[in-house]
Structures are given as structure tokens and as C-alpha cells.
Short mmCIF file of C-alpha atoms in Angstrom, two decimals:
data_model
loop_
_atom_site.label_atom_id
_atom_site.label_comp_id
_atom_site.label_asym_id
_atom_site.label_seq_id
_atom_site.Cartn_x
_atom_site.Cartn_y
_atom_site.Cartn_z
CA UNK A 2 5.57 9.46 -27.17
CA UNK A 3 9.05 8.74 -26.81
CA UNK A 4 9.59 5.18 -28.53
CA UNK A 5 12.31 4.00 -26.73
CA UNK A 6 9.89 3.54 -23.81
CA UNK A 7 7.70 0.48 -23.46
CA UNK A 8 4.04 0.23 -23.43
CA UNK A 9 3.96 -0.83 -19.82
CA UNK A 10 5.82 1.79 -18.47
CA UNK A 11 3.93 4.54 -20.18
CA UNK A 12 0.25 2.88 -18.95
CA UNK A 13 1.78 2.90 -15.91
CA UNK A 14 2.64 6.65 -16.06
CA UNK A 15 -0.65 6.99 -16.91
CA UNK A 16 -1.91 5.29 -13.75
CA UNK A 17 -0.08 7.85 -11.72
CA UNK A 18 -1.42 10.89 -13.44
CA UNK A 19 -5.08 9.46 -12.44
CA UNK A 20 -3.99 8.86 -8.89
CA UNK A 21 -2.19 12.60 -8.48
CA UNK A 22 -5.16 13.60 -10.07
CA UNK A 23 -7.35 12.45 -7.71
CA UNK A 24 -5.15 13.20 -4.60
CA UNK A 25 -5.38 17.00 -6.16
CA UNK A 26 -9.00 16.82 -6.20
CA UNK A 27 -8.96 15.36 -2.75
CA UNK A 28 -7.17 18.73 -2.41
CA UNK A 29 -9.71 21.12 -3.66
CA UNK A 30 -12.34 19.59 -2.08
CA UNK A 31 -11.24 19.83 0.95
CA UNK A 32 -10.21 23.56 0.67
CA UNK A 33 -13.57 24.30 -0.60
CA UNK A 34 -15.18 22.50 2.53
CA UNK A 35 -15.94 25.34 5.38
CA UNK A 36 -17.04 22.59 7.41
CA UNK A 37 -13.65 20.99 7.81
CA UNK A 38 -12.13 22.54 10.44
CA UNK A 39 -8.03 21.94 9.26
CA UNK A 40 -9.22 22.77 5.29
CA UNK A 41 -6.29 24.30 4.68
CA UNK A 42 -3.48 21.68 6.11
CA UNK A 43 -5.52 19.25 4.66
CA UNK A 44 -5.11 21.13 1.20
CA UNK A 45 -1.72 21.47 1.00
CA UNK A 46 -1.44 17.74 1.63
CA UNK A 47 -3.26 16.19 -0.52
CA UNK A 48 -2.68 18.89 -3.26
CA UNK A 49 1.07 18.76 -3.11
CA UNK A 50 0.77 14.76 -2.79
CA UNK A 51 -1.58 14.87 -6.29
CA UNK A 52 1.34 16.93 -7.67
CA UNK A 53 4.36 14.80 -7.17
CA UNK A 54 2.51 11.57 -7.75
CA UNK A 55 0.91 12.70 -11.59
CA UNK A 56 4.09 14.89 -12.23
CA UNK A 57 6.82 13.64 -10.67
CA UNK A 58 8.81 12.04 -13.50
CA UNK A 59 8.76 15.77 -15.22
CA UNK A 60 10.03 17.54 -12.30
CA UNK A 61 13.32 18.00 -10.98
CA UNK A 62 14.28 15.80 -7.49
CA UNK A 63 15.30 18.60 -5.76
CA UNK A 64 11.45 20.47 -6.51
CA UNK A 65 9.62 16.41 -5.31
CA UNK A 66 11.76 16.98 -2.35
CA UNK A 67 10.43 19.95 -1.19
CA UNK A 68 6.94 19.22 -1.98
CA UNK A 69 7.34 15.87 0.14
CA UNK A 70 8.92 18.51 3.36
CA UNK A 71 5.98 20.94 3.14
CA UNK A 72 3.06 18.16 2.55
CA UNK A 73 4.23 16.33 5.74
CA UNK A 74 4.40 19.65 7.99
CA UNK A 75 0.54 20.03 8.43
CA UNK A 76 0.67 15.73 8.81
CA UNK A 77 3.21 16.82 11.48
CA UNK A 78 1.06 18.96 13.49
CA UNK A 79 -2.28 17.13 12.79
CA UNK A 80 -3.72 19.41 10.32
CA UNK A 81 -4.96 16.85 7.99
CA UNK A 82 -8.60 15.99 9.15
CA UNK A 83 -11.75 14.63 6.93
CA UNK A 84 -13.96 17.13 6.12
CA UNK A 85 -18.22 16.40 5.39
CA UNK A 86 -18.65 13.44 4.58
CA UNK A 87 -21.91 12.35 2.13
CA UNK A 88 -22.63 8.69 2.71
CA UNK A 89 -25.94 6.87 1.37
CA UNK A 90 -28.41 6.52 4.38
CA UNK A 91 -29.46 2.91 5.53
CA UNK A 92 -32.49 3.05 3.78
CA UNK A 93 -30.78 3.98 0.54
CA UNK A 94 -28.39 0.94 1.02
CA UNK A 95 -31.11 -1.54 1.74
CA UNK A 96 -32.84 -1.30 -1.60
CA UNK A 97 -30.34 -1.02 -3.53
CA UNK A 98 -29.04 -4.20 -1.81
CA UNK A 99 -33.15 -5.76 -2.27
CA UNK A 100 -32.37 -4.37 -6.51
CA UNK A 101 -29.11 -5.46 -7.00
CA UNK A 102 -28.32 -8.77 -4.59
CA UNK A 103 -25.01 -10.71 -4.71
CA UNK A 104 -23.83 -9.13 -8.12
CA UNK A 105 -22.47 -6.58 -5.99
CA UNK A 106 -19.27 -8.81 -5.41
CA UNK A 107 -19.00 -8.72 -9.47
CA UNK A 108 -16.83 -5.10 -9.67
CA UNK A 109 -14.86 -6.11 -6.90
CA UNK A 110 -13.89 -9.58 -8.33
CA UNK A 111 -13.11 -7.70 -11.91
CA UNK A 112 -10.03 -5.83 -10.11
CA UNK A 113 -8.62 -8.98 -8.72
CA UNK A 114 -9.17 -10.56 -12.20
CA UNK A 115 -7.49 -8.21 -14.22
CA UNK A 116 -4.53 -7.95 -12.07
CA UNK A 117 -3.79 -11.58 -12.15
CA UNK A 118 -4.51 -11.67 -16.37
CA UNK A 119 -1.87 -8.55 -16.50
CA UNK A 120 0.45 -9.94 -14.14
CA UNK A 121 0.05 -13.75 -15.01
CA UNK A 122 -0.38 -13.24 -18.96
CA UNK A 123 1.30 -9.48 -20.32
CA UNK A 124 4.81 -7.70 -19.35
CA UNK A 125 2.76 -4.87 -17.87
CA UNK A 126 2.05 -4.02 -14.05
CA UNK A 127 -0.48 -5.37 -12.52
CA UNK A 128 -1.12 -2.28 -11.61
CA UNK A 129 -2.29 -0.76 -15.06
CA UNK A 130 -4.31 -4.24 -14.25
CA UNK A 131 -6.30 -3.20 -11.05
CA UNK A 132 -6.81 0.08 -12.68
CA UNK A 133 -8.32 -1.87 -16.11
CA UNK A 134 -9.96 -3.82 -13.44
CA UNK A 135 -11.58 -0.32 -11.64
CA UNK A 136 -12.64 0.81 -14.93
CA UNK A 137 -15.02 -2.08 -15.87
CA UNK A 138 -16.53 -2.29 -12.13
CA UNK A 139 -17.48 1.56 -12.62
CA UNK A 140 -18.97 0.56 -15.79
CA UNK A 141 -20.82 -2.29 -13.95
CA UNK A 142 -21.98 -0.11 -11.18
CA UNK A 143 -23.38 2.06 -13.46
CA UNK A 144 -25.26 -0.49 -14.91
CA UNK A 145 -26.44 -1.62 -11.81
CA UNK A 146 -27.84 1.83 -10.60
CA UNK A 147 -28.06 5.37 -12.44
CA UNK A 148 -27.10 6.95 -9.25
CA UNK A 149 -23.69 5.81 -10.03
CA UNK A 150 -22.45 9.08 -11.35
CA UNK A 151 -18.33 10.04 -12.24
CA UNK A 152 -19.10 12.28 -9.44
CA UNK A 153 -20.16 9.42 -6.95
CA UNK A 154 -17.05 7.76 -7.65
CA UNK A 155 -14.63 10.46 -7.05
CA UNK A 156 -16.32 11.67 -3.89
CA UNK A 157 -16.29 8.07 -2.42
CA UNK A 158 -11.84 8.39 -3.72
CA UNK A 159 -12.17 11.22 -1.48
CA UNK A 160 -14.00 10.04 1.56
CA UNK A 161 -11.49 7.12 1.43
CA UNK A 162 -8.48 9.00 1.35
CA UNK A 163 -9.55 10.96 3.87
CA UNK A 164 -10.87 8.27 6.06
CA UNK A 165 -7.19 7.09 5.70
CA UNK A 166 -5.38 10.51 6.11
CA UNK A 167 -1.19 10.56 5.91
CA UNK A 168 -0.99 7.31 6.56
CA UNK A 169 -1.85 6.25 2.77
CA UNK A 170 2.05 7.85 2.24
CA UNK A 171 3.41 5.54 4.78
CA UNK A 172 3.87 2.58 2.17
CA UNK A 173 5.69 4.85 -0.45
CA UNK A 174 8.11 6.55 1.88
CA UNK A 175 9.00 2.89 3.41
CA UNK A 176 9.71 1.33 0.15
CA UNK A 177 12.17 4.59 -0.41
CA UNK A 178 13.91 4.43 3.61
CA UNK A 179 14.44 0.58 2.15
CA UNK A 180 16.05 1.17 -1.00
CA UNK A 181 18.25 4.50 1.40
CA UNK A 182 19.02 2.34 3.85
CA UNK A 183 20.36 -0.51 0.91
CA UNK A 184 22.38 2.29 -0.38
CA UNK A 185 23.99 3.31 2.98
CA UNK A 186 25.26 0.00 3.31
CA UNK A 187 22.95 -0.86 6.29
CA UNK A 188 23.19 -4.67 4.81
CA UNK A 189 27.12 -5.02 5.15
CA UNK A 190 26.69 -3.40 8.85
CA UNK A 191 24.00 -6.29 9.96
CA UNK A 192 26.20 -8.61 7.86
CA UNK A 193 29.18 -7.91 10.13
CA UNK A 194 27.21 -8.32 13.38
CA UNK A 195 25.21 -11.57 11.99
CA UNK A 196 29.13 -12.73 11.26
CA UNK A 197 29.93 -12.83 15.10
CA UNK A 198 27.45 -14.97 15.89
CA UNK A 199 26.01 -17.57 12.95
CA UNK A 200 28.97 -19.73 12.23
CA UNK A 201 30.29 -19.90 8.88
CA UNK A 202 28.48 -22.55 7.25
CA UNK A 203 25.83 -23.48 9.21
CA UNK A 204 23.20 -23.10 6.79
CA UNK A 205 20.33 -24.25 9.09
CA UNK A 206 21.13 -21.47 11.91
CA UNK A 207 21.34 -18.53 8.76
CA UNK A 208 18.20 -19.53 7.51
CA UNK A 209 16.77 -19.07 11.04
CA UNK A 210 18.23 -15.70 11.50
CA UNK A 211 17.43 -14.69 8.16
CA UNK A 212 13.71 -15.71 8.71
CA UNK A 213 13.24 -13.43 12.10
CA UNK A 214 15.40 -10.99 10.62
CA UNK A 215 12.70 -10.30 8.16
CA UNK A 216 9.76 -10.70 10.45
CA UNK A 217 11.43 -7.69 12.49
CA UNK A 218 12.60 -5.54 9.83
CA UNK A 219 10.09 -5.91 8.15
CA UNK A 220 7.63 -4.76 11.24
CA UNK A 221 10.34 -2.01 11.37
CA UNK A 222 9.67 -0.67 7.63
CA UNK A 223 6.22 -1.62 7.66
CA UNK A 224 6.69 -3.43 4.21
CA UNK A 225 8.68 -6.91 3.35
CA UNK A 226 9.64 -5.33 0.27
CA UNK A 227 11.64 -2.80 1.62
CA UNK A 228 13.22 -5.46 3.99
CA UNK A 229 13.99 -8.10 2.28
CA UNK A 230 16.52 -5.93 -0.20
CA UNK A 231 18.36 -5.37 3.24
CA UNK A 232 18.32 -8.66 4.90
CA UNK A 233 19.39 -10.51 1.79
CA UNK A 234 22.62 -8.50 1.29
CA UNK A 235 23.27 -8.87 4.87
CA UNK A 236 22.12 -11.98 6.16
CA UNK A 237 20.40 -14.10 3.32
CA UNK A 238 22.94 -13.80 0.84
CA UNK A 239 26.39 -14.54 2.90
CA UNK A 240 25.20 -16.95 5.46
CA UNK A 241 22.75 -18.73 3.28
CA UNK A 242 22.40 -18.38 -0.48
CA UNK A 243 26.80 -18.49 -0.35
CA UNK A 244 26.50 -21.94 0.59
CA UNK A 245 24.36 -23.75 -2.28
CA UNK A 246 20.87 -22.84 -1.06
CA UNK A 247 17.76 -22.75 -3.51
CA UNK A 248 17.68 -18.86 -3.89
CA UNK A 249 14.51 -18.89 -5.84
CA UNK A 250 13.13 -20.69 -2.83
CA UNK A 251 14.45 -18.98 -0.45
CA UNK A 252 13.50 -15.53 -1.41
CA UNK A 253 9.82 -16.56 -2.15
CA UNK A 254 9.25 -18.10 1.16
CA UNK A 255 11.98 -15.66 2.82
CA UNK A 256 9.51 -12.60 1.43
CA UNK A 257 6.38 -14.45 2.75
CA UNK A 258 7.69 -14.71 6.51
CA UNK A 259 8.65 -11.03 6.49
CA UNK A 260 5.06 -10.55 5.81
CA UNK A 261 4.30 -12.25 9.03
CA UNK A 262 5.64 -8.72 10.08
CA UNK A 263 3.74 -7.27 8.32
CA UNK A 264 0.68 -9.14 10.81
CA UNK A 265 2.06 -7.73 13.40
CA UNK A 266 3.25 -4.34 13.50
CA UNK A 267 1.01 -0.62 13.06
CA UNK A 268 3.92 0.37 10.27
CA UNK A 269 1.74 -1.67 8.13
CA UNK A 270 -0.42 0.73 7.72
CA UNK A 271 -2.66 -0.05 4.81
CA UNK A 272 -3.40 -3.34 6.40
CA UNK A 273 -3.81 -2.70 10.30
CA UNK A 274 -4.59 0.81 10.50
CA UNK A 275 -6.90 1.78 7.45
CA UNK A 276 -9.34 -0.57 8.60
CA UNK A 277 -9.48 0.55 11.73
CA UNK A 278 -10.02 3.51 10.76
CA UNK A 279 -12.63 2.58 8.17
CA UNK A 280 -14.67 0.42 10.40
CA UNK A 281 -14.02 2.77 13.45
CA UNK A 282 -12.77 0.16 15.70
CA UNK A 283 -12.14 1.57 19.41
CA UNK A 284 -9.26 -0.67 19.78
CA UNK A 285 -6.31 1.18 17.61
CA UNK A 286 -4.31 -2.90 17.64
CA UNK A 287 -7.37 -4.81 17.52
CA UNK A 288 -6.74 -5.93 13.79
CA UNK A 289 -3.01 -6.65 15.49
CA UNK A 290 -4.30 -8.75 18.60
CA UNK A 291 -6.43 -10.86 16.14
CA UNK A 292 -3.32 -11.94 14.14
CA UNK A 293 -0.77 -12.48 16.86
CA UNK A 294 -1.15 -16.20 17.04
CA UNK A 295 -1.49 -16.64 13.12
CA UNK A 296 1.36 -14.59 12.46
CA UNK A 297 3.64 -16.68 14.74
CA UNK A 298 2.33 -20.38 13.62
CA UNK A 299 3.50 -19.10 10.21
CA UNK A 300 6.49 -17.80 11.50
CA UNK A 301 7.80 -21.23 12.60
CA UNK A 302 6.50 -23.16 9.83
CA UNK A 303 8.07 -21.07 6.92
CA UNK A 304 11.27 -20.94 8.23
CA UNK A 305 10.63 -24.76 8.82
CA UNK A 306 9.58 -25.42 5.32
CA UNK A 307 12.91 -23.55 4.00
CA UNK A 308 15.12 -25.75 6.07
CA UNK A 309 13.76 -28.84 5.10
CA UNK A 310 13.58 -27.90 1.38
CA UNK A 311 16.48 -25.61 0.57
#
């Protein structure tokens, strides 16, 4: 209620609360599950994850802290497993396919919509978009079918989460190693070693460096977004940007190759492993192996692109 706060922030909140909330049911369900045979490790993680994520912002750094050390300890020792898992049989998902058709793509569409209208037209996160965006396709898919229950949709948040495991924390504790390792000075110690070998000036050769230095950090931490806060203090910044180059170009296209990292590394998490994972691939890289070659052409033509045009 506090005024001084804006609207977008405090949907935002919001949008956390329903996540933690979820995570926390997550939780429970799993603790409830006899079947699951790590029920309570998998518990504690999810519950204590639901917990910092909805009530972080009221609770003291030191208390998130050592929620974050106890939820990873059963991750640690692989004590997070799914538990029973209700999906619709075959049968069930053919005539519903037969009843419903191609709309099906409709929901799915509305979340991409709405975060391009919040992010393209209002001051507030697309992410309070997607979640607008979630909220009509459940109304949709309850239309569509009156199987399509609040319960449906919160066991399926479940089944996903667990299907994923620790690994949906991986892009959260990146971003924070990238804004820790910013604040260590990690930029002015690549900046010094950079210095010993790019000559001063040569805008061409910094650009180069800069590009690969993102592609690898950015397999490092998993995320270009945590990388590129690093590699522009030490690298983009004093070898390129210092000497007149477009920095609104350069970052864009500079934060685009780092995400040819992102093609090519497991740290990536939400991209190379989930689906893995969700489509129960028996090769662990195979997403990786299919984007190798992709991931490299880009490679040379971004870093290309901001040579020619900086």
C-alpha cells in the first residue's frame, strides 16, 4: 500500500507471491506423497524455495540466506526426486485433440502476446505480462474442456517443477554469482589481463575479444545477463565503447552473441536441460550437439556485423 512504490513493482511482487506459492504447494504435495521415495528432501526444497520467493522482500537477508543453505543440502545429496505423477492417458489426449483441434495453440500464443503488449506498450514487467497472459489461457482452457479444473492446473505446476527438479534455481543463483562477481571487481581483473594483450586502440581486435568473451562467460554463468555486466566493465567498455563505438549497438548485439553461449553450454539450464528432461531424451547434450554448428555461424557473424557497423 505504500504509495511511494509504483504499480509495476507491486504487480510484480504479486507475481512472486503466486510463484512461492506454488513452489510451497509443490512442497506439500510432495511431503504428502508416500510414493515418492526422497518426500522429505524434496519438501524442504521446494517449501523453503516457495518461502523466500513469495516472502523474501519481508524477511531479513541474513534469514533468505539460510533458507537458500538448507534448500540446496537435500539438492546436494540428491534428495529431490518427482513423486506420482497423474498424466491424461493417450486416449484421453486424442479426443480432446478430435474436440478441440488447432485452438489449442490459442493459450499458448496469449502469454507471448501479453508479454510483448506489457513490455512493448506499459512501464511494467513483462513478467506481470506472461502471468496476465497465463491467466486468460486458463480461462480459455476452461472453456475448451470442463476437466480443466484450478486443481488440474496446479498439479500440472507441480509435475513441471518436478520434472525440472533444482535445476529451475540455477537461473536465479547465476544472475546473483553475476552481479557478486561485478561487485568483487572480477571486471577490472579481466580488464588488466585483456590490457596485455589487445592493443590500445584497436577497436576491431576488442570487439573480437569482447564477442568470445561473452560466448564463454556466458557458457560459464549459464546466462548472458549475468555476463555481459562483467565483460562490459572489463573488456567492452575500455577497449571498445572508450574509443567512440555505438554502445547501444554494441550491447544489443554484444548480449545476443553471449547467448550463443547460452547454445552451447548445460549451465543453461532452462534451455538444454529441462527439455531433456521433459521429453526424456537418453542423450543428456543432445539439445547441445544439435546447436553446435548454429551457435558458431552466429558466433562469427555477430561479431562481424558489430565490426562493420560500430
Amino acid at each position: 500500500m505504500d504509495s511511494t512504490i509504483s504499480l509495476g513493482d507491486k504487480l510484480l511482487e504479486i507475481v512472486y507471491i503466486i510463484i512461492g506459492l506454488i513452489t510451497f504447494y509443490a512442497g506439500v504435495k510432495n511431503l504428502l506423497d508416500k510414493e515418492n521415495p526422497s518426500r522429505i528432501g524434496t519438501a524442504i526444497f521446494w517449501c523453503f524455495f516457495g518461502v523466500a520467493c513469495a516472502f523474501g522482500r519481508w524477511m531479513p537477508p541474513e534469514v533468505t540466506g539460510i533458507l537458500v543453505v538448507i534448500m540446496v543440502i537435500p539438492a546436494i545429496f540428491k534428495r529431490v526426486k518427482p513423486g506420482k505423477q497423474e498424466t491424461a492417458s493417450k486416449e484421453y489426449s486424442k479426443a480432446q485433440f478430435k474436440k478441440i483441434g488447432m485452438k489449442i495453440f490459442v493459450p499458448a500464443l496469449c502469454m507471448g502476446v501479453m508479454a510483448l503488449v506489457f513490455a512493448l506498450f506499459t512501464n511494467i514487467s513483462s513478467l506481470v505480462g506472461i502471468t496476465v497472459g497465463v491467466i486468460i489461457a486458463m480461462i480459455l482452457l476452461m472453456c475448451y474442456s470442463k476437466d480443466n479444473k484450478p486443481k488440474v492446473f496446479l498439479d500440472d505446476s507441480e509435475r513441471f517443477l518436478s520434472m525440472m527438479g533444482p535445476l529451475c534455481l540455477l537461473p536465479q543463483l547465476l544472475a546473483c554469482l553475476g552481479g557478486i562477481f561485478t561487485a568483487a571487481g572480477v571486471g577490472e581483473v579481466i580488464s588488466k589481463i585483456i590490457g596485455m594483450i589487445v592493443p590500445a586502440g584497436n577497436v576491431n581486435l576488442g570487439i573480437v575479444v569482447f564477442g568470445i568473451g561473452m560466448v564463454v562467460f556466458t557458457a560459464i554463468m549459464g546466462n548472458a545477463f549475468a555476463a555481459i555486466t562483467v565483460m562490459t566493465v572489463g573488456i567492452g567498455a575500455p577497449f571498445v565503447l572508450a574509443y567512440g563505438a555505438d554502445p547501444i549497438l554494441i550491447g544489443a548485439v554484444a548480449l545476443t552473441t553471449g547467448y550463443c553461449g547460452t547454445l552451447l553450454t548445460p549451465m543453461a539450464a532452462n534451455f538444454n536441460i529441462v527439455p531433456v528432461a521433459i521429453l526424456d531424451m537418453k542423450d543428456r547434450f543432445g539439445v547441445i550437439k544439435n546447436q553446435i554448428v548454429v551457435a558458431l555461424i552466429m558466433i562469427v557473424v555477430q561479431i562481424a556485423y558489430m565490426i562493420i557497423f560500430k
